[in-house]
Structures are given as C-alpha cells and as structure tokens.
Coordinates of C-alpha atoms in Angstrom, one line a residue:
Chain A
X1 CA -39.9 -37.3 25.2
X2 CA -41.2 -39.8 22.7
X3 CA -38.7 -38.8 18.9
X4 CA -42.2 -37.7 17.4
X5 CA -42.1 -35.1 19.4
X6 CA -39.3 -34.0 19.3
X7 CA -39.8 -33.3 15.7
X8 CA -42.9 -31.6 16.5
X9 CA -41.0 -29.1 18.9
X10 CA -38.0 -29.2 17.1
X11 CA -38.2 -29.5 13.5
X12 CA -38.9 -25.9 12.4
X13 CA -37.3 -24.6 15.0
X14 CA -34.6 -22.9 12.9
X15 CA -37.3 -20.4 11.2
X16 CA -39.0 -20.0 14.5
X17 CA -41.3 -22.2 14.9
X18 CA -42.5 -24.5 17.6
X19 CA -40.8 -25.0 20.9
X20 CA -38.1 -21.4 21.9
X21 CA -35.8 -23.3 24.5
X22 CA -32.9 -25.3 23.1
X23 CA -32.5 -28.5 25.2
X24 CA -29.7 -28.0 27.5
X25 CA -29.6 -30.7 29.8
X26 CA -30.2 -34.8 28.7
X27 CA -29.5 -34.0 25.1
X28 CA -30.7 -37.4 23.6
X29 CA -30.0 -38.0 20.0
X30 CA -33.3 -37.8 18.7
X31 CA -32.7 -33.9 19.7
X32 CA -29.4 -33.6 18.2
X33 CA -31.0 -35.3 14.6
X34 CA -33.8 -32.8 14.4
X35 CA -32.0 -29.8 15.1
X36 CA -29.6 -30.1 12.9
X37 CA -31.5 -31.6 10.6
X38 CA -33.7 -28.0 11.5
X39 CA -30.5 -26.0 10.6
X40 CA -30.3 -27.7 7.5
X41 CA -33.3 -25.7 6.2
X42 CA -31.4 -23.1 6.6
X43 CA -28.3 -24.3 4.1
X44 CA -31.0 -25.4 1.7
X45 CA -32.5 -21.9 1.1
X46 CA -29.3 -20.2 1.4
X47 CA -27.9 -22.7 -1.5
X48 CA -31.3 -22.8 -3.4
X49 CA -31.8 -19.1 -3.7
X50 CA -28.2 -18.3 -4.5
X51 CA -28.0 -20.8 -7.5
X52 CA -31.3 -19.7 -8.9
X53 CA -30.5 -16.2 -8.9
X54 CA -26.9 -16.5 -9.7
X55 CA -27.6 -18.6 -12.5
X56 CA -28.9 -16.2 -14.5
X57 CA -26.4 -13.8 -13.5
X58 CA -23.7 -15.9 -13.9
X59 CA -25.2 -16.0 -17.9
X60 CA -24.6 -12.3 -18.2
X61 CA -21.7 -11.9 -16.9
X62 CA -20.0 -15.0 -18.8
X63 CA -21.2 -13.0 -22.1
X64 CA -20.0 -9.7 -20.8
X65 CA -16.9 -11.4 -20.4
X66 CA -16.9 -13.4 -24.0
X67 CA -17.5 -10.4 -25.2
X68 CA -15.8 -7.8 -27.8
X69 CA -16.8 -4.9 -25.8
X70 CA -13.4 -3.9 -23.7
X71 CA -16.0 -1.9 -20.9
X72 CA -18.0 -5.5 -20.4
X73 CA -15.4 -7.4 -20.2
X74 CA -13.1 -5.5 -17.8
X75 CA -16.0 -5.1 -15.9
X76 CA -17.0 -8.9 -15.8
X77 CA -13.6 -10.3 -15.5
X78 CA -12.6 -7.5 -12.8
X79 CA -15.9 -9.0 -10.7
X80 CA -15.0 -12.4 -11.4
X81 CA -11.8 -12.2 -10.4
X82 CA -12.6 -10.1 -7.3
X83 CA -14.7 -12.7 -6.1
X84 CA -12.8 -15.9 -6.9
X85 CA -9.5 -14.3 -5.3
X86 CA -10.4 -13.9 -2.3
X87 CA -12.2 -16.0 0.7
X88 CA -15.9 -16.1 0.5
X89 CA -14.7 -16.3 4.4
X90 CA -13.4 -13.1 4.2
X91 CA -16.0 -11.5 2.1
X92 CA -19.0 -12.5 4.4
X93 CA -16.9 -10.7 6.9
X94 CA -16.3 -7.1 4.4
X95 CA -20.5 -7.8 3.2
X96 CA -21.7 -7.4 6.8
X97 CA -20.2 -4.4 7.8
X98 CA -20.6 -3.0 4.9
X99 CA -24.7 -3.5 5.0
X100 CA -23.9 -2.5 9.2
X101 CA -22.4 0.8 7.6
X102 CA -25.7 1.9 5.3
X103 CA -27.9 4.2 7.3
X104 CA -30.8 2.9 9.6
X105 CA -33.6 4.6 8.0
X106 CA -32.7 3.3 4.2
X107 CA -32.5 5.7 1.2
X108 CA -34.5 8.6 -0.2
X109 CA -34.8 9.3 -3.6
X110 CA -36.4 11.0 -5.9
X111 CA -37.1 9.4 -9.2
X112 CA -39.1 10.6 -11.8
X113 CA -40.9 13.1 -9.5
X114 CA -42.2 10.1 -7.0
X115 CA -40.5 9.8 -3.5
X116 CA -38.9 6.5 -3.2
X117 CA -37.0 4.7 0.1
X118 CA -35.1 1.8 0.0
X119 CA -35.3 0.0 3.5
X120 CA -31.3 -1.4 4.1
X121 CA -32.2 -2.8 7.6
X122 CA -32.7 -6.3 6.0
X123 CA -29.7 -6.3 4.7
X124 CA -27.3 -6.9 8.2
X125 CA -29.7 -10.2 8.8
X126 CA -28.6 -13.4 7.5
X127 CA -31.6 -14.4 5.1
X128 CA -31.0 -11.8 3.2
X129 CA -27.3 -10.2 3.7
X130 CA -25.9 -13.9 3.7
X131 CA -27.9 -14.2 0.7
X132 CA -26.4 -11.7 -1.7
X133 CA -22.8 -12.4 -0.9
X134 CA -23.4 -16.1 -1.6
X135 CA -25.3 -15.5 -4.6
X136 CA -22.8 -12.7 -5.7
X137 CA -20.0 -15.2 -5.2
X138 CA -21.3 -18.4 -6.9
X139 CA -22.6 -15.9 -10.2
X140 CA -18.7 -15.7 -9.7
X141 CA -17.4 -19.2 -10.1
X142 CA -20.5 -20.3 -12.2
X143 CA -19.7 -17.1 -15.2
X144 CA -16.0 -18.7 -15.5
X145 CA -17.4 -21.9 -16.2
X146 CA -20.2 -20.8 -18.3
X147 CA -17.2 -18.6 -20.0
X148 CA -14.9 -21.6 -20.4
X149 CA -18.0 -23.5 -22.3
X150 CA -19.1 -20.1 -24.3
X151 CA -15.6 -20.1 -25.8
X152 CA -15.8 -24.2 -26.0
X153 CA -19.4 -24.1 -28.5
X154 CA -18.9 -25.9 -31.7
X155 CA -17.8 -22.7 -34.3
X156 CA -19.8 -25.0 -37.1
X157 CA -22.7 -25.2 -35.6
X158 CA -22.6 -21.4 -35.0
X159 CA -21.9 -21.1 -38.7
X160 CA -24.5 -23.4 -39.7
X161 CA -27.1 -21.4 -37.8
X162 CA -25.8 -18.4 -39.3
X163 CA -26.8 -19.9 -42.5
X164 CA -29.9 -20.6 -41.8
X165 CA -30.2 -16.9 -40.8
X166 CA -31.1 -16.9 -37.5
X167 CA -30.4 -14.0 -36.4
X168 CA -28.5 -12.9 -33.4
X169 CA -30.9 -13.3 -30.6
X170 CA -32.4 -16.6 -32.2
X171 CA -28.7 -17.8 -32.3
X172 CA -28.4 -17.3 -29.0
X173 CA -31.3 -18.8 -27.4
X174 CA -31.4 -21.9 -30.1
X175 CA -28.1 -23.3 -30.1
X176 CA -25.7 -20.8 -27.9
X177 CA -26.8 -20.9 -24.6
X178 CA -27.7 -24.9 -24.7
X179 CA -24.4 -25.5 -26.1
X180 CA -22.7 -24.1 -23.4
X181 CA -25.3 -25.9 -20.7
X182 CA -24.4 -28.7 -22.1
X183 CA -20.6 -28.1 -22.5
X184 CA -20.7 -26.9 -18.4
X185 CA -22.9 -29.1 -16.9
X186 CA -20.6 -31.6 -14.8
X187 CA -18.5 -28.5 -13.6
X188 CA -21.6 -26.6 -13.0
X189 CA -23.2 -29.6 -11.1
X190 CA -19.5 -29.3 -9.5
X191 CA -20.5 -25.4 -8.3
X192 CA -23.6 -26.5 -7.0
X193 CA -22.3 -28.9 -4.4
X194 CA -19.4 -26.7 -3.4
X195 CA -22.1 -23.7 -2.3
X196 CA -24.6 -26.0 -0.7
X197 CA -21.1 -26.9 1.5
X198 CA -20.7 -23.1 1.5
X199 CA -23.7 -22.4 3.3
X200 CA -22.3 -23.1 6.8
X201 CA -20.3 -20.6 6.5
X202 CA -23.4 -18.3 7.1
X203 CA -23.7 -18.1 10.6
X204 CA -20.2 -19.4 11.7
X205 CA -18.8 -16.2 9.8
X206 CA -20.3 -12.5 10.4
X207 CA -24.0 -12.8 10.4
X208 CA -25.6 -13.0 13.5
X209 CA -27.7 -16.0 14.4
X210 CA -31.1 -14.3 15.3
X211 CA -32.9 -15.7 18.5
X212 CA -30.1 -19.3 17.9
X213 CA -31.9 -19.7 14.7
X214 CA -28.9 -21.3 12.7
X215 CA -27.8 -23.5 10.3
X216 CA -27.2 -27.0 10.8
X217 CA -23.5 -26.3 11.6
X218 CA -24.6 -23.5 14.1
X219 CA -26.7 -25.8 16.4
X220 CA -24.1 -28.7 15.4
X221 CA -21.3 -26.7 17.1
X222 CA -23.9 -25.7 20.0
X223 CA -23.9 -29.3 20.6
X224 CA -20.1 -30.2 20.9
X225 CA -19.7 -27.4 23.5
X226 CA -22.9 -28.2 26.0
X227 CA -22.1 -31.9 25.7
X228 CA -18.5 -31.9 25.2
X229 CA -18.8 -34.8 22.7
X230 CA -18.5 -33.5 19.0
X231 CA -18.5 -37.2 17.7
X232 CA -22.1 -37.2 17.8
X233 CA -23.0 -33.7 16.2
X234 CA -20.5 -33.3 13.6
X235 CA -21.1 -36.9 11.9
X236 CA -24.6 -36.0 11.8
X237 CA -23.7 -32.6 10.2
X238 CA -22.0 -34.8 7.7
X239 CA -24.7 -37.3 7.0
X240 CA -27.2 -34.6 6.1
X241 CA -25.4 -32.9 4.0
X242 CA -24.0 -36.1 2.1
X243 CA -27.7 -36.7 1.7
X244 CA -28.1 -33.3 0.1
X245 CA -25.2 -33.7 -2.3
X246 CA -27.0 -36.5 -3.3
X247 CA -30.0 -35.1 -3.8
X248 CA -28.3 -32.7 -6.2
X249 CA -26.7 -34.9 -8.5
X250 CA -29.8 -36.9 -8.4
X251 CA -31.0 -33.8 -9.9
X252 CA -28.5 -32.6 -11.8
X253 CA -28.3 -35.9 -13.0
X254 CA -31.8 -34.8 -14.3
X255 CA -30.8 -31.9 -16.6
X256 CA -27.8 -33.2 -18.2
X257 CA -29.7 -36.6 -19.4
X258 CA -32.2 -34.1 -20.7
X259 CA -29.8 -31.6 -22.2
X260 CA -27.6 -34.6 -23.6
X261 CA -30.9 -36.3 -24.8
X262 CA -29.9 -35.9 -28.3
X263 CA -26.4 -37.6 -28.1
X264 CA -26.3 -41.6 -28.3
X265 CA -25.5 -41.5 -24.8
X266 CA -24.6 -38.3 -22.1
X267 CA -21.2 -37.8 -20.9
X268 CA -21.4 -39.0 -17.2
X269 CA -20.8 -36.3 -14.1
X270 CA -18.0 -37.0 -12.4
X271 CA -17.7 -35.3 -9.2
X272 CA -14.6 -33.3 -8.6
X273 CA -14.0 -31.6 -5.4
X274 CA -12.7 -28.1 -5.2
X275 CA -13.3 -27.1 -1.4
X276 CA -13.3 -24.4 -0.1
X277 CA -13.8 -21.1 -2.2
Chain B
X1 CA 11.9 -3.9 15.0
X2 CA 9.9 -2.7 17.4
X3 CA 12.8 -0.6 19.0
X4 CA 13.5 1.0 16.0
X5 CA 9.8 1.4 14.9
X6 CA 9.0 3.3 18.3
X7 CA 12.6 5.5 17.7
X8 CA 10.9 6.5 14.0
X9 CA 8.3 8.1 15.8
X10 CA 9.3 9.2 19.2
X11 CA 6.2 11.6 18.5
X12 CA 4.3 9.0 19.6
X13 CA 4.5 9.5 23.0
X14 CA 1.6 11.0 23.6
X15 CA -1.2 9.8 20.8
X16 CA -4.0 12.9 22.0
X17 CA -2.0 15.4 20.3
X18 CA -1.3 14.1 17.1
X19 CA -3.5 14.8 14.2
X20 CA -3.3 14.1 10.1
X21 CA -0.7 12.2 9.2
X22 CA 1.6 12.1 12.0
X23 CA -1.9 10.3 14.2
X24 CA -1.8 7.7 11.3
X25 CA 1.5 6.8 11.2
X26 CA 2.1 5.8 15.4
X27 CA -2.0 4.6 15.2
X28 CA -0.4 1.9 12.6
X29 CA 2.2 1.5 14.1
X30 CA 1.2 0.9 17.5
X31 CA 2.2 -2.9 19.6
X32 CA -1.0 -3.6 18.3
X33 CA -0.5 -3.8 14.7
X34 CA 2.5 -4.6 15.3
X35 CA 1.0 -7.5 16.6
X36 CA -1.4 -7.6 13.6
X37 CA 1.2 -7.1 10.6
X38 CA 3.2 -10.7 12.6
X39 CA -0.7 -12.2 12.1
X40 CA 0.3 -12.3 8.8
X41 CA 3.3 -14.3 8.6
X42 CA 1.0 -16.8 10.8
X43 CA -0.7 -16.9 7.6
X44 CA 2.3 -17.1 5.3
X45 CA 3.8 -19.6 7.8
X46 CA 0.7 -22.2 7.5
X47 CA 0.6 -21.6 4.2
X48 CA 4.3 -23.0 4.1
X49 CA 4.4 -26.0 6.6
X50 CA 0.7 -27.1 5.2
X51 CA 1.5 -27.1 1.8
X52 CA 4.5 -29.9 2.4
X53 CA 2.8 -31.7 4.9
X54 CA -0.5 -32.0 2.4
X55 CA 1.5 -33.6 -0.5
X56 CA 3.2 -35.6 2.0
X57 CA -0.1 -37.3 3.1
X58 CA -1.7 -36.5 -0.6
X59 CA 1.3 -39.3 -1.8
X60 CA 0.9 -41.7 1.0
X61 CA -2.7 -41.4 -0.1
X62 CA -2.1 -42.1 -3.5
X63 CA 0.1 -44.7 -3.3
X64 CA -2.3 -46.3 -0.3
X65 CA -4.9 -46.2 -3.2
X66 CA -2.7 -47.3 -6.0
X67 CA -1.6 -50.3 -3.5
X68 CA -1.8 -54.3 -4.4
X69 CA -2.3 -55.3 -0.4
X70 CA -6.2 -55.2 0.1
X71 CA -6.1 -53.2 3.5
X72 CA -4.7 -50.6 2.4
X73 CA -5.9 -50.1 -0.7
X74 CA -9.4 -49.4 0.8
X75 CA -7.8 -46.8 3.4
X76 CA -6.9 -45.3 1.5
X77 CA -9.8 -45.5 -1.1
X78 CA -11.6 -44.0 2.1
X79 CA -9.8 -41.3 2.9
X80 CA -9.8 -40.1 -0.4
X81 CA -13.9 -40.0 -0.5
X82 CA -14.7 -38.8 3.3
X83 CA -13.9 -35.6 2.2
X84 CA -15.8 -35.5 -0.9
X85 CA -19.1 -35.1 0.3
X86 CA -18.8 -33.4 3.8
X87 CA -17.9 -30.0 4.4
X88 CA -14.7 -28.9 4.9
X89 CA -15.7 -26.5 7.2
X90 CA -16.9 -29.5 9.8
X91 CA -13.9 -31.4 9.0
X92 CA -11.9 -28.1 10.2
X93 CA -13.7 -27.9 13.3
X94 CA -13.8 -31.4 13.8
X95 CA -10.3 -33.1 13.3
X96 CA -8.4 -31.2 15.5
X97 CA -11.3 -31.2 18.7
X98 CA -10.5 -35.4 17.5
X99 CA -7.3 -35.3 17.8
X100 CA -7.0 -33.0 21.1
X101 CA -9.4 -35.6 22.8
X102 CA -7.5 -38.2 21.4
X103 CA -4.4 -37.5 22.8
X104 CA -6.1 -36.3 26.0
X105 CA -7.8 -39.8 26.4
X106 CA -4.2 -41.7 25.9
X107 CA -2.7 -39.7 28.4
X108 CA -4.6 -39.8 30.8
X109 CA -4.5 -44.2 30.9
X110 CA -0.6 -43.9 30.8
X111 CA -0.2 -40.9 32.9
X112 CA -3.4 -41.0 35.8
X113 CA -2.7 -42.5 39.1
X114 CA -7.1 -43.2 39.4
X115 CA -8.3 -44.0 36.2
X116 CA -11.8 -43.1 36.4
X117 CA -14.7 -42.3 33.3
X118 CA -14.1 -39.5 31.0
X119 CA -16.8 -39.0 30.1
X120 CA -19.2 -38.3 33.0
X121 CA -22.4 -37.2 31.7
X122 CA -22.1 -34.6 29.5
X123 CA -18.2 -34.0 31.2
X124 CA -15.0 -34.3 29.2
X125 CA -12.8 -35.3 32.1
X126 CA -9.4 -35.8 32.2
X127 CA -7.1 -35.2 35.6
X128 CA -4.5 -32.2 35.2
X129 CA -1.7 -34.4 34.2
X130 CA -3.4 -35.4 31.3
X131 CA -4.1 -32.2 29.9
X132 CA -2.0 -31.4 26.6
X133 CA -1.0 -28.8 27.1
X134 CA -0.3 -28.6 30.8
X135 CA -2.4 -25.8 32.9
X136 CA 0.5 -24.5 33.7
X137 CA 2.7 -24.0 30.4
X138 CA 3.8 -21.1 28.9
X139 CA 0.7 -18.8 26.5
X140 CA 2.9 -19.2 23.7
X141 CA 2.9 -23.5 24.1
X142 CA -0.8 -22.7 24.1
X143 CA -1.0 -21.3 20.9
X144 CA 1.9 -23.7 19.6
X145 CA -0.5 -26.2 20.1
X146 CA -3.2 -24.7 19.1
X147 CA -1.2 -23.8 15.6
X148 CA -0.1 -27.7 15.7
X149 CA -3.4 -28.8 15.8
X150 CA -4.7 -26.8 12.8
X151 CA -1.9 -27.9 10.4
X152 CA -2.8 -31.3 10.9
X153 CA -6.3 -30.6 10.3
X154 CA -5.1 -28.6 7.0
X155 CA -2.7 -31.1 6.2
X156 CA -5.7 -33.7 6.5
X157 CA -7.8 -32.4 4.4
X158 CA -6.1 -31.1 1.6
X159 CA -4.1 -34.3 1.8
X160 CA -6.8 -36.0 0.5
X161 CA -7.4 -33.8 -2.2
X162 CA -4.0 -33.7 -3.3
X163 CA -3.8 -37.7 -3.2
X164 CA -6.9 -37.5 -5.9
X165 CA -5.5 -35.5 -7.9
X166 CA -1.8 -37.2 -7.8
X167 CA -3.7 -40.7 -8.4
X168 CA -4.9 -38.9 -11.5
X169 CA -1.7 -37.8 -11.8
X170 CA -0.1 -41.2 -11.2
X171 CA -2.5 -42.9 -14.3
X172 CA -2.3 -40.2 -16.7
X173 CA 1.6 -41.1 -17.3
X174 CA 1.6 -42.8 -21.0
X175 CA 1.1 -46.8 -20.2
X176 CA 3.2 -46.9 -23.6
X177 CA 6.1 -45.6 -21.2
X178 CA 5.4 -47.8 -17.9
X179 CA 5.9 -51.2 -20.6
X180 CA 8.8 -49.9 -22.6
X181 CA 10.3 -49.8 -18.8
X182 CA 9.6 -53.1 -18.3
X183 CA 10.9 -54.2 -21.6
X184 CA 14.2 -52.4 -20.4
X185 CA 14.2 -55.0 -17.6
X186 CA 13.1 -52.9 -14.5
X187 CA 11.0 -54.6 -12.3
X188 CA 8.1 -52.6 -10.8
X189 CA 9.8 -50.4 -8.0
X190 CA 12.6 -49.4 -10.9
X191 CA 9.7 -47.9 -13.8
X192 CA 7.6 -46.3 -10.9
X193 CA 10.5 -44.2 -9.4
X194 CA 12.5 -43.6 -12.7
X195 CA 9.6 -43.7 -14.8
X196 CA 6.2 -42.8 -14.0
X197 CA 7.0 -40.4 -10.9
X198 CA 9.0 -37.6 -12.5
X199 CA 6.7 -37.6 -15.3
X200 CA 3.7 -37.7 -13.1
X201 CA 4.3 -33.9 -12.0
X202 CA 3.7 -32.3 -15.6
X203 CA -0.2 -33.6 -15.0
X204 CA -0.4 -33.0 -11.0
X205 CA 0.7 -30.1 -11.6
X206 CA -2.9 -28.1 -13.0
X207 CA -4.9 -29.8 -9.7
X208 CA -1.8 -29.0 -7.2
X209 CA -1.7 -25.5 -8.1
X210 CA -5.6 -25.8 -7.7
X211 CA -5.3 -26.8 -4.4
X212 CA -2.5 -24.2 -3.9
X213 CA -4.7 -21.1 -4.6
X214 CA -8.1 -23.3 -2.4
X215 CA -5.2 -23.7 0.3
X216 CA -4.4 -19.8 0.3
X217 CA -8.2 -19.0 0.3
X218 CA -8.7 -21.3 3.0
X219 CA -6.1 -19.9 5.4
X220 CA -9.2 -17.4 7.2
X221 CA -11.2 -20.3 8.6
X222 CA -7.9 -20.7 11.3
X223 CA -9.7 -17.6 12.9
X224 CA -12.4 -20.6 13.8
X225 CA -9.5 -22.7 15.4
X226 CA -9.5 -20.0 18.0
X227 CA -6.0 -19.0 16.5
X228 CA -4.7 -14.9 16.6
X229 CA -4.9 -15.0 13.2
X230 CA -5.6 -11.8 10.9
X231 CA -9.1 -12.2 10.6
X232 CA -9.1 -12.2 14.8
X233 CA -6.7 -9.3 14.9
X234 CA -8.9 -7.4 11.5
X235 CA -12.0 -7.6 14.1
X236 CA -9.5 -7.0 17.2
X237 CA -8.4 -3.7 15.8
X238 CA -11.5 -2.1 13.7
X239 CA -13.5 -2.3 16.9
X240 CA -15.0 1.2 17.9
X241 CA -12.4 2.5 20.1
X242 CA -13.8 4.6 22.9
X243 CA -11.8 8.0 24.4
X244 CA -9.9 5.3 27.2
X245 CA -7.9 4.0 24.4
X246 CA -4.9 5.7 22.8
X247 CA -6.2 5.7 19.5
X248 CA -9.8 6.4 19.2
X249 CA -11.5 5.9 16.3
X250 CA -14.9 4.8 15.4
X251 CA -15.8 1.2 13.2
X252 CA -13.2 0.5 11.1
X253 CA -13.7 -2.9 10.9
X254 CA -14.3 -2.6 7.1
X255 CA -11.2 -1.3 6.0
X256 CA -9.1 -3.8 8.2
X257 CA -11.1 -6.2 6.0
X258 CA -11.0 -4.7 2.7
X259 CA -7.3 -5.0 3.6
X260 CA -7.5 -8.6 3.5
X261 CA -9.4 -8.4 0.8
X262 CA -6.4 -6.9 -1.0
X263 CA -4.1 -9.1 0.4
X264 CA -5.9 -12.1 -0.5
X265 CA -6.3 -11.0 -4.3
X266 CA -2.6 -10.3 -3.8
X267 CA -1.3 -13.7 -3.3
X268 CA -3.5 -15.7 -5.4
X269 CA -2.7 -13.5 -8.2
X270 CA 0.6 -14.0 -7.5
X271 CA 0.5 -17.5 -7.3
X272 CA -1.3 -18.1 -10.9
X273 CA 1.1 -16.1 -12.6
X274 CA 4.2 -18.3 -10.5
X275 CA 2.0 -22.1 -11.4
X276 CA 1.5 -20.4 -15.5
X277 CA 5.5 -20.0 -16.0
X278 CA 6.5 -23.4 -13.4
X279 CA 3.9 -25.0 -15.7
X280 CA 5.3 -23.4 -18.8
X281 CA 8.7 -24.6 -17.8
X282 CA 7.8 -28.1 -16.9
X283 CA 6.4 -28.8 -19.9
X284 CA 9.7 -29.0 -21.6
X285 CA 10.4 -31.9 -23.1
X286 CA 7.3 -34.0 -21.9
X287 CA 5.5 -35.8 -23.5
X288 CA 1.9 -33.9 -23.8
X289 CA 1.0 -31.0 -26.5
X290 CA 2.7 -28.1 -24.9
X291 CA 5.7 -29.8 -24.2
X292 CA 6.1 -30.4 -27.9
X293 CA 5.5 -27.6 -28.9
X294 CA 3.0 -28.5 -30.9
X295 CA -0.4 -26.1 -32.3
X296 CA -3.4 -27.6 -30.9

C-alpha cells in the first residue's frame, strides 16, 4: 500500500472517516506517522476550543478576583485555587465519574411555563466532557495570569482615562483590558502551549476512546504495544507536538506584535516550560 | 498496625451484620483499604526521592550547560531543550521503556549464550537470563523495579527543568560580587563555590518552589506507569462491588477521587505556606529587595 493511499485511508481515522480497522501486522512507518498525525486533530480540537472558551471565562474570573466585592473575590479565588492546586489527571477522573452519575435522560424542568430537557448523555463522551474539564482548568490558570496583569496596569493610565471623563465600561475596554492582555501575553503564550501538551491526558486518563478514535498519544501507545518498539511512535508524537508548539509560538507572536505596536520594540516572548498542571 | 486495627474492630468479622457507622468503620479499615493508605506513602516516598534526584540532575545539567568544554556544553543545552517542546506524558511513557529495554539489551549481550537478534519483526526477544527483573523474582522485586524506573523518569524530566532554573539563578548572582571575588585573588573554582553557589539559592527558590508544586501534581502519572498508586486503588476500591464481596456497595469512585482531590489540595496549600516562610528566611541579608528590607 502506498503512502498516499495510507493518507487517504487513515488521515481522518480519528474522526471516524476512512478505514475503520487499525493496522495489525506489518506496520509501516507511514501508517504510524499518518495515524498519529490523525490523532493530533483531537489534540488541536481540544486545545483550540478550550483556549477560546477559557479566554472569555478567565477574563471574568480575573475581574472577579480583582474586584472589591468579597463574594466575587472569594468564589473566583476558590475556583482558581481548586483547579490550580489539584492535578488535571485526577480532575479528569473525577469529572468523568461525575458525568456518569448524571441522570441518563437528562434533567427535565419547567422554566417560564415551558418544559425544558437538558441532555447530559454527551458529557460522558470525550469531545464534550474532557473539553469541559480542559476549559475550566485553563480558565483557572489563565485567570491567575490575567489577575497578575490586572494589578500591573499602570495607575497613571487609569487616572488619565478618568480625567478624560471615560465611563467605567469605556475605561475597561480601551485602557485596562488592552493593557492587561499586553502585559500577560508572554505568560499566556506559555499557558497555551501547556494546555496543548495537556490534551494528551484526555484519552489516557478517564474518558474512553470511542471506536478507537483517540488522540496522538492513544495511537502512539497502540503502536508501541503492537510493535514492542517505542522508538518510532513516541518520537513521532514528539515531532508533531514540537511542530504544534512552533505554530502556537508563531501565531501568538503575531498577536504580541499587534498588542505592542505602539512601543518601539515589542517585548519578546520567552518560552518558559512549566510541565504538568 | 494491621493486627492492632483488627483488634480494635473485632466486630468486623462478619460485615453483613453491620449497619451504619460500624459498617463504615470496618469498611475503611479492611485489608485493601490499608493498602490504599500505604499507597499514599508510595506517593510521598516518590516525592521525597524524586526531588533531591531531580535537583542533582538539574545541577549537573546546569553545570554542563555553563561549562567551557565544547562537547559538554552542547549536551547540557540539548538536555534542557529536549523537554521543552515535547509533552511530559510522552517522556513519562518513553523514558522507563527506554531504560528497561536498554538494560535488557545490555544483559542480553553479556549474559545470554546464544545472542540471536533481539528485534524479531514485531517482537522484542531476550533470553530468560537477561529479563529484568528475572521472571522467577519475588513480586516485590518487580514492583520495586517498576518504581525505580518511574523514579528515573521523574528525575530526568524534572532534572531538565531544574537545570533551567538553576542556570538562570547562577546567572542572576550580581557580577560585581564575582568580580570582587576575583579581585580578592580567588580562582574561578573558589569564587564559584564560595560566592556564586551560596548566593544562587535565593534566586532559584521561586523557580524550585514552582517545580515542587508541579512535581506534586505530576505524581498521579505513576498510575500510567503501572504502579499501584493512589489512583489505582481509588479506581479499584471505588468500583461497584457485588454481593459476593464482603462489603458490597455501588460505584463510589467519585468519592474516592474527591478524596484524592482533597489530598492534593492540602499538599499544594501546605507547600505554598512552607515555601513562603522559606523565602522570607532565606532573603535575610541577601542583595535583593526583600533581603534589604527596602520598600518597593
């Protein structure tokens, strides 16, 4: 079988498109490379969705933690502490058990006179359940970064905005938020990379892979088990992740340049590894 | 310990007759639960061993990276850079396998009489004498070997990160201090040992504290390495137990995982407190803002 044919057969295997049976004997390098790359699509899906959702929630959480309202401060602080203080690995296990306990038929309740059914079945599937966990987790880490940046916004800028007669919402949108993003962007880039790396835990912890449709590491461990040779699949995973990391650094670097375009030279993003969450 | 507990709960002999609190007291002190509690010791033991080992690896890595010798410097740089772009989990799965197979290959060529090819198609074949540990070995040898492999993986991965932190801290010692040392006639070695090394720690502490927190949160990965750690026991004990078990109960895994979450929260919270105190104590008399007691 040629490598092009392998690409057609297995390129989208992780999403259930193409050949269903995984290669069992005479596994070629091409098959390993393509299938692990196909699994990477899941890692990309989790990373992109969790980051996009997490960005919004993290802003809210950071504002909550920085607010003077004790109730908002406590609840945002507690949320951040919980998700940053416990291993993501166990959060996955706990969330899976929690989602399994939810009633099979979903919740039924009446709201404003109409009966509403909230489906909960899909939460036990990785695409939704794991995404919720990753989303909440990255929100907590990002909120801590944003919170630090919020406190570092120059007081003079805010005073000047007040002197110009800007309302609270205007100040936030035009002064505080852009400053916060600018100051936190380097750390946020790192957070994005770690989240991307953390997506490897999804199929490795609690959420079962449905019809052997897993992520990069899922296929890598499958090949390592089938061939008794970890020296090919794991370096392939490493290759794909290094590639993904470089793409993230490139994209976030563009945003960084845009955020700092008023400065003579944008502060460089330094990649500081932080390993497991 | 176990004998004492059995004495304490003599009534546990017949669990089916128990109800309420007495049932729970017996349930939580049965043999398997004692193993579960012991596995917390495994986690703490791993932390206690992995932290100094990683520091050692990190120190070696940092020294290699700063070395004047060309070959050594590149090794140090590759070691630190290697862990950056690649997910930790991949390392945790790969490194123990690598060491395990490496040892068996070496033993195969030195101990076996007929040295046939090891990689036969999809099979990894070494002779019985080269198996590590030997298949005739006691079970505890197997688990100890597994633990040692896991420990090596933690030491190597966290060593790379510690190397990065220590390298930065060594650079952060004010150059004026080192120049003064040279002016006093100290040679490179003396100024390193007497001036640079003792002052490095205060700069390294925040980074090392962060690494320690990460190390704590990395311990559940032991489960992926096939070690009977707290995650293994939480799954094992929490699963549904039918009526043929002494203590039948429905699926309680969620409560066991909740307990693990609490355990980790206490660990990280406590470490944070300890490191904050350490930071204050170590800052005394240092050439930093907090050390001089100056206001920001």
